PDB file of C-alpha atoms and ligand atoms in Angstrom:
ATOM      1  CA  UNK S   3      38.544  60.987-167.951  1.00 59.00           C
ATOM      2  CA  UNK S   4      37.046  57.933-167.124  1.00 66.00           C
ATOM      3  CA  UNK S   5      39.790  56.538-165.520  1.00 66.00           C
ATOM      4  CA  UNK S   6      40.287  59.285-162.880  1.00 69.00           C
ATOM      5  CA  UNK S   7      36.264  59.357-162.756  1.00 73.00           C
ATOM      6  CA  UNK S   8      36.298  62.478-164.082  1.00 72.00           C
ATOM      7  CA  UNK S   9      33.712  64.585-166.162  1.00 69.00           C
ATOM      8  CA  UNK S  10      33.943  67.679-168.420  1.00 68.00           C
ATOM      9  CA  UNK S  11      31.290  69.756-167.603  1.00 60.00           C
ATOM     10  CA  UNK S  12      30.329  72.745-169.694  1.00 62.00           C
ATOM     11  CA  UNK S  13      30.498  76.280-168.040  1.00 56.00           C
ATOM     12  CA  UNK S  14      27.119  78.011-167.208  1.00 58.00           C
ATOM     13  CA  UNK S  15      26.494  79.917-170.647  1.00 57.00           C
ATOM     14  CA  UNK S  16      26.511  83.494-170.809  1.00 60.00           C
ATOM     15  CA  UNK S  17      24.489  85.836-173.061  1.00 58.00           C
ATOM     16  CA  UNK S  18      27.204  86.972-176.290  1.00 56.00           C
ATOM     17  CA  UNK S  19      25.447  89.711-178.341  1.00 56.00           C
ATOM     18  CA  UNK S  20      27.042  89.461-181.946  1.00 51.00           C
ATOM     19  CA  UNK S  21      26.686  93.193-182.283  1.00 58.00           C
ATOM     20  CA  UNK S  22      27.824  95.463-178.790  1.00 65.00           C
ATOM     21  CA  UNK S  23      25.548  98.157-178.124  1.00 78.00           C
ATOM     22  CA  UNK S  24      26.754 101.809-178.470  1.00 83.00           C
ATOM     23  CA  UNK S  25      30.290 102.162-178.095  1.00 86.00           C
ATOM     24  CA  UNK S  26      30.725 103.140-173.711  1.00 87.00           C
ATOM     25  CA  UNK S  27      33.703 105.543-173.870  1.00 88.00           C
ATOM     26  CA  UNK S  28      32.996 107.031-177.189  1.00 89.00           C
ATOM     27  CA  UNK S  29      29.695 107.874-175.481  1.00 91.00           C
ATOM     28  CA  UNK S  30      30.987 109.292-172.336  1.00 90.00           C
ATOM     29  CA  UNK S  31      33.515 111.240-173.987  1.00 91.00           C
ATOM     30  CA  UNK S  32      30.682 113.041-176.452  1.00 93.00           C
ATOM     31  CA  UNK S  33      28.380 113.813-173.875  1.00 91.00           C
ATOM     32  CA  UNK S  34      31.108 115.341-172.092  1.00 91.00           C
ATOM     33  CA  UNK S  35      32.168 117.377-175.259  1.00 92.00           C
ATOM     34  CA  UNK S  36      28.675 118.461-175.761  1.00 92.00           C
ATOM     35  CA  UNK S  37      28.139 119.440-172.507  1.00 92.00           C
ATOM     36  CA  UNK S  38      24.924 116.885-172.043  1.00 91.00           C
ATOM     37  CA  UNK S  39      23.826 114.199-170.070  1.00 88.00           C
ATOM     38  CA  UNK S  40      24.701 110.699-171.388  1.00 88.00           C
ATOM     39  CA  UNK S  41      20.658 110.480-171.698  1.00 89.00           C
ATOM     40  CA  UNK S  42      20.699 113.597-173.984  1.00 89.00           C
ATOM     41  CA  UNK S  43      23.340 113.195-175.488  1.00 91.00           C
ATOM     42  CA  UNK S  44      22.166 109.914-176.906  1.00 90.00           C
ATOM     43  CA  UNK S  45      18.192 111.091-177.705  1.00 88.00           C
ATOM     44  CA  UNK S  46      20.265 113.808-179.494  1.00 88.00           C
ATOM     45  CA  UNK S  47      22.811 111.482-181.356  1.00 87.00           C
ATOM     46  CA  UNK S  48      20.816 108.213-181.709  1.00 82.00           C
ATOM     47  CA  UNK S  49      17.032 109.326-181.924  1.00 82.00           C
ATOM     48  CA  UNK S  50      15.379 112.018-181.448  1.00 85.00           C
ATOM     49  CA  UNK S  51      16.191 115.184-179.089  1.00 89.00           C
ATOM     50  CA  UNK S  52      13.444 114.835-175.950  1.00 90.00           C
ATOM     51  CA  UNK S  53      12.278 111.111-177.444  1.00 91.00           C
ATOM     52  CA  UNK S  54      13.228 109.712-173.645  1.00 95.00           C
ATOM     53  CA  UNK S  55      10.732 112.371-171.492  1.00 95.00           C
ATOM     54  CA  UNK S  56       8.088 111.840-173.792  1.00 96.00           C
ATOM     55  CA  UNK S  57       8.333 108.525-173.360  1.00 97.00           C
ATOM     56  CA  UNK S  58       7.855 109.283-169.054  1.00 98.00           C
ATOM     57  CA  UNK S  59       4.933 111.726-169.861  1.00 98.00           C
ATOM     58  CA  UNK S  60       3.126 109.296-171.653  1.00 98.00           C
ATOM     59  CA  UNK S  61       3.914 106.458-169.188  1.00 98.00           C
ATOM     60  CA  UNK S  62       2.540 109.038-166.733  1.00 98.00           C
ATOM     61  CA  UNK S  63      -0.433 110.100-168.822  1.00 98.00           C
ATOM     62  CA  UNK S  64      -1.515 106.207-168.734  1.00 98.00           C
ATOM     63  CA  UNK S  65      -1.241 106.038-165.323  1.00 98.00           C
ATOM     64  CA  UNK S  66       1.772 103.720-164.975  1.00 98.00           C
ATOM     65  CA  UNK S  67       3.373 106.242-161.650  1.00 98.00           C
ATOM     66  CA  UNK S  68      -0.232 106.515-160.590  1.00 97.00           C
ATOM     67  CA  UNK S  69       0.348 104.194-157.501  1.00 96.00           C
ATOM     68  CA  UNK S  70       3.762 104.107-155.304  1.00 97.00           C
ATOM     69  CA  UNK S  71       6.499 102.334-157.150  1.00 98.00           C
ATOM     70  CA  UNK S  72       8.761 100.717-154.767  1.00 98.00           C
ATOM     71  CA  UNK S  73      10.738  97.924-156.773  1.00 98.00           C
ATOM     72  CA  UNK S  74      11.737  98.398-160.125  1.00 98.00           C
ATOM     73  CA  UNK S  75      13.715  96.175-162.970  1.00 98.00           C
ATOM     74  CA  UNK S  76      14.441  97.201-166.207  1.00 98.00           C
ATOM     75  CA  UNK S  77      15.421  94.702-168.975  1.00 98.00           C
ATOM     76  CA  UNK S  78      18.507  96.438-171.009  1.00 97.00           C
ATOM     77  CA  UNK S  79      18.936  99.501-169.736  1.00 97.00           C
ATOM     78  CA  UNK S  80      22.031 100.625-171.529  1.00 95.00           C
ATOM     79  CA  UNK S  81      23.030 103.978-170.583  1.00 94.00           C
ATOM     80  CA  UNK S  82      20.195 104.298-168.055  1.00 96.00           C
ATOM     81  CA  UNK S  83      18.348 107.057-169.365  1.00 95.00           C
ATOM     82  CA  UNK S  84      14.583 105.926-169.009  1.00 97.00           C
ATOM     83  CA  UNK S  85      15.924 104.202-165.720  1.00 97.00           C
ATOM     84  CA  UNK S  86      17.121 108.066-164.356  1.00 96.00           C
ATOM     85  CA  UNK S  87      14.066 109.314-165.103  1.00 96.00           C
ATOM     86  CA  UNK S  88      12.257 106.601-162.990  1.00 98.00           C
ATOM     87  CA  UNK S  89      14.201 106.906-160.205  1.00 97.00           C
ATOM     88  CA  UNK S  90      13.844 110.490-159.706  1.00 96.00           C
ATOM     89  CA  UNK S  91      10.061 110.064-160.197  1.00 97.00           C
ATOM     90  CA  UNK S  92       9.515 107.272-157.680  1.00 97.00           C
ATOM     91  CA  UNK S  93      12.401 107.061-155.693  1.00 98.00           C
ATOM     92  CA  UNK S  94      11.840 102.887-155.098  1.00 98.00           C
ATOM     93  CA  UNK S  95      13.516 101.338-152.444  1.00 98.00           C
ATOM     94  CA  UNK S  96      14.834  98.418-154.875  1.00 98.00           C
ATOM     95  CA  UNK S  97      15.803  98.335-158.301  1.00 98.00           C
ATOM     96  CA  UNK S  98      17.439  95.409-160.275  1.00 98.00           C
ATOM     97  CA  UNK S  99      18.406  95.537-163.921  1.00 98.00           C
ATOM     98  CA  UNK S 100      19.629  92.416-166.548  1.00 98.00           C
ATOM     99  CA  UNK S 101      21.889  93.970-169.189  1.00 96.00           C
ATOM    100  CA  UNK S 102      24.124  92.012-171.717  1.00 94.00           C
ATOM    101  CA  UNK S 103      26.872  95.305-171.986  1.00 93.00           C
ATOM    102  CA  UNK S 104      29.287  94.434-169.825  1.00 93.00           C
ATOM    103  CA  UNK S 105      30.926  97.938-169.781  1.00 92.00           C
ATOM    104  CA  UNK S 106      27.222  99.858-169.455  1.00 94.00           C
ATOM    105  CA  UNK S 107      26.275  97.212-166.393  1.00 96.00           C
ATOM    106  CA  UNK S 108      29.385  98.326-164.740  1.00 95.00           C
ATOM    107  CA  UNK S 109      28.498 102.045-165.142  1.00 94.00           C
ATOM    108  CA  UNK S 110      24.837 101.704-163.797  1.00 97.00           C
ATOM    109  CA  UNK S 111      26.112 100.534-160.772  1.00 97.00           C
ATOM    110  CA  UNK S 112      28.850 102.746-160.162  1.00 96.00           C
ATOM    111  CA  UNK S 113      26.111 105.198-160.855  1.00 95.00           C
ATOM    112  CA  UNK S 114      23.138 104.177-158.846  1.00 96.00           C
ATOM    113  CA  UNK S 115      21.854 102.811-156.319  1.00 97.00           C
ATOM    114  CA  UNK S 116      20.885  99.022-157.665  1.00 98.00           C
ATOM    115  CA  UNK S 117      21.152  95.443-158.452  1.00 98.00           C
ATOM    116  CA  UNK S 118      22.774  94.348-161.739  1.00 98.00           C
ATOM    117  CA  UNK S 119      21.491  90.542-161.518  1.00 98.00           C
ATOM    118  CA  UNK S 120      22.808  87.575-163.844  1.00 97.00           C
ATOM    119  CA  UNK S 121      21.798  88.156-167.255  1.00 96.00           C
ATOM    120  CA  UNK S 122      21.439  85.102-169.773  1.00 96.00           C
ATOM    121  CA  UNK S 123      19.900  87.408-172.317  1.00 95.00           C
ATOM    122  CA  UNK S 124      16.287  85.904-171.734  1.00 96.00           C
ATOM    123  CA  UNK S 125      15.300  85.601-168.430  1.00 98.00           C
ATOM    124  CA  UNK S 126      14.408  87.304-164.922  1.00 98.00           C
ATOM    125  CA  UNK S 127      15.571  84.004-162.978  1.00 98.00           C
ATOM    126  CA  UNK S 128      17.170  85.964-160.503  1.00 98.00           C
ATOM    127  CA  UNK S 129      13.452  87.599-159.518  1.00 98.00           C
ATOM    128  CA  UNK S 130      11.449  86.300-157.381  1.00 98.00           C
ATOM    129  CA  UNK S 131       7.021  85.760-158.815  1.00 98.00           C
ATOM    130  CA  UNK S 132       5.275  89.008-157.974  1.00 98.00           C
ATOM    131  CA  UNK S 133       8.279  90.962-156.394  1.00 98.00           C
ATOM    132  CA  UNK S 134       8.155  93.989-159.061  1.00 98.00           C
ATOM    133  CA  UNK S 135       6.032  97.144-159.166  1.00 98.00           C
ATOM    134  CA  UNK S 136       7.380  98.132-162.308  1.00 98.00           C
ATOM    135  CA  UNK S 137       8.924  96.293-164.976  1.00 98.00           C
ATOM    136  CA  UNK S 138      10.541  98.015-168.098  1.00 98.00           C
ATOM    137  CA  UNK S 139      11.894  97.514-171.256  1.00 98.00           C
ATOM    138  CA  UNK S 140      12.750 100.233-173.620  1.00 98.00           C
ATOM    139  CA  UNK S 141      14.052  99.916-177.723  1.00 96.00           C
ATOM    140  CA  UNK S 142      15.198  96.140-176.468  1.00 97.00           C
ATOM    141  CA  UNK S 143      12.523  93.760-177.302  1.00 97.00           C
ATOM    142  CA  UNK S 144      12.716  95.805-181.375  1.00 96.00           C
ATOM    143  CA  UNK S 145      16.312  93.855-181.293  1.00 94.00           C
ATOM    144  CA  UNK S 146      15.108  90.009-180.206  1.00 95.00           C
ATOM    145  CA  UNK S 147      13.921  87.474-182.485  1.00 95.00           C
ATOM    146  CA  UNK S 148      10.464  87.099-181.257  1.00 96.00           C
ATOM    147  CA  UNK S 149      11.243  83.299-179.153  1.00 97.00           C
ATOM    148  CA  UNK S 150      13.311  85.588-176.879  1.00 97.00           C
ATOM    149  CA  UNK S 151      10.710  88.223-176.870  1.00 98.00           C
ATOM    150  CA  UNK S 152       8.171  85.888-175.847  1.00 98.00           C
ATOM    151  CA  UNK S 153      10.467  84.830-172.773  1.00 98.00           C
ATOM    152  CA  UNK S 154      10.813  87.777-171.610  1.00 98.00           C
ATOM    153  CA  UNK S 155       6.992  88.599-172.408  1.00 98.00           C
ATOM    154  CA  UNK S 156       6.431  85.531-169.867  1.00 98.00           C
ATOM    155  CA  UNK S 157       8.549  86.428-167.741  1.00 98.00           C
ATOM    156  CA  UNK S 158       7.168  89.904-167.313  1.00 98.00           C
ATOM    157  CA  UNK S 159       4.215  88.452-166.662  1.00 98.00           C
ATOM    158  CA  UNK S 160       5.464  86.535-163.526  1.00 98.00           C
ATOM    159  CA  UNK S 161       7.859  88.870-161.805  1.00 98.00           C
ATOM    160  CA  UNK S 162       5.227  91.568-161.643  1.00 98.00           C
ATOM    161  CA  UNK S 163       3.187  92.543-158.647  1.00 98.00           C
ATOM    162  CA  UNK S 164      -1.053  92.153-158.858  1.00 97.00           C
ATOM    163  CA  UNK S 165      -1.484  95.639-159.524  1.00 97.00           C
ATOM    164  CA  UNK S 166       2.433  96.401-160.871  1.00 98.00           C
ATOM    165  CA  UNK S 167       2.533  98.166-164.214  1.00 98.00           C
ATOM    166  CA  UNK S 168       4.578  96.009-167.427  1.00 99.00           C
ATOM    167  CA  UNK S 169       5.888  98.545-169.940  1.00 99.00           C
ATOM    168  CA  UNK S 170       8.304  98.091-173.554  1.00 98.00           C
ATOM    169  CA  UNK S 171       8.294  98.840-176.722  1.00 98.00           C
ATOM    170  CA  UNK S 172       7.701  96.770-179.887  1.00 98.00           C
ATOM    171  CA  UNK S 173       7.532  97.189-183.724  1.00 97.00           C
ATOM    172  CA  UNK S 174       3.853  95.872-184.581  1.00 98.00           C
ATOM    173  CA  UNK S 175       2.108  96.513-187.414  1.00 97.00           C
ATOM    174  CA  UNK S 176       1.095  99.647-186.980  1.00 97.00           C
ATOM    175  CA  UNK S 177       4.176 101.025-186.914  1.00 96.00           C
ATOM    176  CA  UNK S 178       5.449  99.782-190.522  1.00 92.00           C
ATOM    177  CA  UNK S 179       4.411 100.564-193.934  1.00 94.00           C
ATOM    178  CA  UNK S 180       6.389 100.319-197.508  1.00 95.00           C
ATOM    179  CA  UNK S 181       8.050 103.621-196.902  1.00 94.00           C
ATOM    180  CA  UNK S 182       9.234 102.488-193.379  1.00 93.00           C
ATOM    181  CA  UNK S 183      10.473  99.316-194.628  1.00 92.00           C
ATOM    182  CA  UNK S 184      12.354 101.341-197.611  1.00 93.00           C
ATOM    183  CA  UNK S 185      13.992 103.805-194.982  1.00 92.00           C
ATOM    184  CA  UNK S 186      15.063 100.610-192.983  1.00 90.00           C
ATOM    185  CA  UNK S 187      16.427  98.795-196.168  1.00 91.00           C
ATOM    186  CA  UNK S 188      17.916 102.110-197.505  1.00 91.00           C
ATOM    187  CA  UNK S 189      19.626 103.352-194.254  1.00 85.00           C
ATOM    188  CA  UNK S 190      20.643 100.237-193.138  1.00 71.00           C
ATOM    189  CA  UNK S 191      20.457 101.302-189.678  1.00 67.00           C
ATOM    190  CA  UNK S 192      19.663  98.606-187.462  1.00 71.00           C
ATOM    191  CA  UNK S 193      21.144  96.864-184.486  1.00 80.00           C
ATOM    192  CA  UNK S 194      20.649  93.194-183.334  1.00 86.00           C
ATOM    193  CA  UNK S 195      17.425  91.951-184.944  1.00 89.00           C
ATOM    194  CA  UNK S 196      15.927  95.719-185.710  1.00 90.00           C
ATOM    195  CA  UNK S 197      13.004  96.372-186.552  1.00 93.00           C
ATOM    196  CA  UNK S 198      12.169  92.424-185.542  1.00 95.00           C
ATOM    197  CA  UNK S 199       7.857  93.042-185.898  1.00 96.00           C
ATOM    198  CA  UNK S 200       5.541  91.679-183.188  1.00 98.00           C
ATOM    199  CA  UNK S 201       1.855  91.250-183.617  1.00 98.00           C
ATOM    200  CA  UNK S 202      -0.123  93.866-181.344  1.00 98.00           C
ATOM    201  CA  UNK S 203      -3.185  91.690-181.021  1.00 98.00           C
ATOM    202  CA  UNK S 204      -1.391  88.774-180.438  1.00 98.00           C
ATOM    203  CA  UNK S 205       0.773  90.518-177.553  1.00 98.00           C
ATOM    204  CA  UNK S 206      -2.275  91.680-175.850  1.00 98.00           C
ATOM    205  CA  UNK S 207      -4.099  88.560-175.587  1.00 98.00           C
ATOM    206  CA  UNK S 208      -0.762  86.705-174.919  1.00 98.00           C
ATOM    207  CA  UNK S 209      -0.951  89.386-171.348  1.00 98.00           C
ATOM    208  CA  UNK S 210      -4.515  88.766-171.301  1.00 98.00           C
ATOM    209  CA  UNK S 211      -4.079  84.725-170.771  1.00 98.00           C
ATOM    210  CA  UNK S 212      -1.976  85.947-168.292  1.00 98.00           C
ATOM    211  CA  UNK S 213      -3.826  88.404-166.094  1.00 98.00           C
ATOM    212  CA  UNK S 214      -1.777  91.307-167.917  1.00 98.00           C
ATOM    213  CA  UNK S 215      -4.643  93.736-169.381  1.00 98.00           C
ATOM    214  CA  UNK S 216      -3.992  95.930-171.654  1.00 98.00           C
ATOM    215  CA  UNK S 217      -4.081  99.609-170.435  1.00 98.00           C
ATOM    216  CA  UNK S 218      -3.174 101.629-173.828  1.00 98.00           C
ATOM    217  CA  UNK S 219      -0.088 102.149-175.954  1.00 98.00           C
ATOM    218  CA  UNK S 220       1.715 105.327-178.028  1.00 98.00           C
ATOM    219  CA  UNK S 221       3.945 105.679-180.497  1.00 98.00           C
ATOM    220  CA  UNK S 222       7.614 106.947-180.170  1.00 95.00           C
ATOM    221  CA  UNK S 223      10.667 107.325-182.472  1.00 93.00           C
ATOM    222  CA  UNK S 224      13.230 104.740-183.435  1.00 92.00           C
ATOM    223  CA  UNK S 225      15.152 105.981-186.619  1.00 89.00           C
ATOM    224  CA  UNK S 226      14.518 105.587-189.236  1.00 91.00           C
ATOM    225  CA  UNK S 227      11.341 104.045-187.865  1.00 93.00           C
ATOM    226  CA  UNK S 228       9.125 103.733-184.995  1.00 95.00           C
ATOM    227  CA  UNK S 229       8.147 101.527-181.716  1.00 97.00           C
ATOM    228  CA  UNK S 230       4.700 101.013-180.103  1.00 98.00           C
ATOM    229  CA  UNK S 231       5.138 101.523-176.736  1.00 98.00           C
ATOM    230  CA  UNK S 232       2.431  99.130-174.439  1.00 98.00           C
ATOM    231  CA  UNK S 233       1.285  99.502-171.060  1.00 98.00           C
ATOM    232  CA  UNK S 234       0.042  96.857-169.365  1.00 98.00           C
ATOM    233  CA  UNK S 235      -1.323  96.056-165.576  1.00 98.00           C
ATOM    234  CA  UNK S 236      -1.544  93.081-163.482  1.00 98.00           C
ATOM    235  CA  UNK S 237      -4.794  92.095-162.037  1.00 97.00           C
TER     236      UNK S 237
HETATM  237  C1  SAM I 319      19.241  99.644-177.916  1.00 68.41           C
HETATM  238  S1  SAM I 319      19.714  99.013-176.485  1.00 68.41           S
HETATM  239  C2  SAM I 319      18.411 100.217-175.737  1.00 68.41           C
HETATM  240  C3  SAM I 319      18.923 100.786-174.230  1.00 68.41           C
HETATM  241  C4  SAM I 319      18.294 101.795-173.584  1.00 68.41           C
HETATM  242  N1  SAM I 319      17.186 100.704-172.958  1.00 68.41           N
HETATM  243  C5  SAM I 319      17.629 102.951-174.149  1.00 68.41           C
HETATM  244  O1  SAM I 319      16.765 103.100-174.691  1.00 68.41           O
HETATM  245  O2  SAM I 319      18.602 103.739-173.883  1.00 68.41           O
HETATM  246  C6  SAM I 319      19.404  97.942-175.999  1.00 68.41           C
HETATM  247  C7  SAM I 319      20.143  97.270-174.629  1.00 68.41           C
HETATM  248  O3  SAM I 319      19.652  95.926-174.154  1.00 68.41           O
HETATM  249  C8  SAM I 319      20.720  95.320-174.069  1.00 68.41           C
HETATM  250  N2  SAM I 319      20.295  94.162-174.453  1.00 68.41           N
HETATM  251  C9  SAM I 319      20.483  93.201-175.815  1.00 68.41           C
HETATM  252  N3  SAM I 319      20.289  92.144-175.726  1.00 68.41           N
HETATM  253  C10 SAM I 319      19.502  92.080-174.442  1.00 68.41           C
HETATM  254  C11 SAM I 319      18.841  90.683-174.005  1.00 68.41           C
HETATM  255  N4  SAM I 319      18.648  89.711-174.822  1.00 68.41           N
HETATM  256  N5  SAM I 319      18.555  90.627-172.562  1.00 68.41           N
HETATM  257  C12 SAM I 319      19.137  91.906-171.783  1.00 68.41           C
HETATM  258  N6  SAM I 319      19.482  93.377-172.335  1.00 68.41           N
HETATM  259  C13 SAM I 319      19.914  93.268-173.820  1.00 68.41           C
HETATM  260  C14 SAM I 319      22.179  96.256-174.784  1.00 68.41           C
HETATM  261  O4  SAM I 319      23.094  95.927-173.962  1.00 68.41           O
HETATM  262  C15 SAM I 319      21.543  97.691-174.461  1.00 68.41           C
HETATM  263  O5  SAM I 319      21.716  98.224-173.382  1.00 68.41           O
END
């Protein structure tokens, strides 16, 4: 190669998940057969019926939608069951997603007017700083190793506008006890690193150091346990 003055360069790395998200075709077909929307079908089959709407209702109570939300970003939307409700509530002029599952990403692009950003599984590198009014991630961070979660935390604090909201759920110590651990061990359920524990106080302090104030939190089921959904506002 040297003689020809050529150099081998590794192409840009793409995030490869070692365990795929729920199967695309089976899920779309299952929803059709059950006469349910894809979101309601996933709630019923993989979580608790109504859990997505409960999350949106709790976000509303914490003031997430109190001011105009014009630019939305979601990490790991999957089927878009949360995004769908946010779009209906806020009618933003701009929406983008970072999604690692190709089939679900393509489906989202077909269903909604949104941009699928190149996704490396740890950054929001195509998003300018302070450009987003709502950045959210649901049931994504409980599957990530802590360093990936901290990278995403840093990125969320960077891309959100002053006054904008950050919403995500994590498995805090308040979601965990011996009985819950036994359930996880006994059922062997899980996806990626579910249920990766993350300290609540460390998370609150981490965002405080980045000018993002803790607004509040609530619990949401993530079978066979639960997660704590946290809301922050950038000052
Ligand atoms: C458990 S699913 C949750 C999907 C959706 N938020 C929901 O609750 O229905 C996790 C989603 O995040 C995506 N994902 C997994 N690891 C990711 C990463 N490191 N960065 C971005 N997306 C990721 C998966 O492809 C999947 O769509």
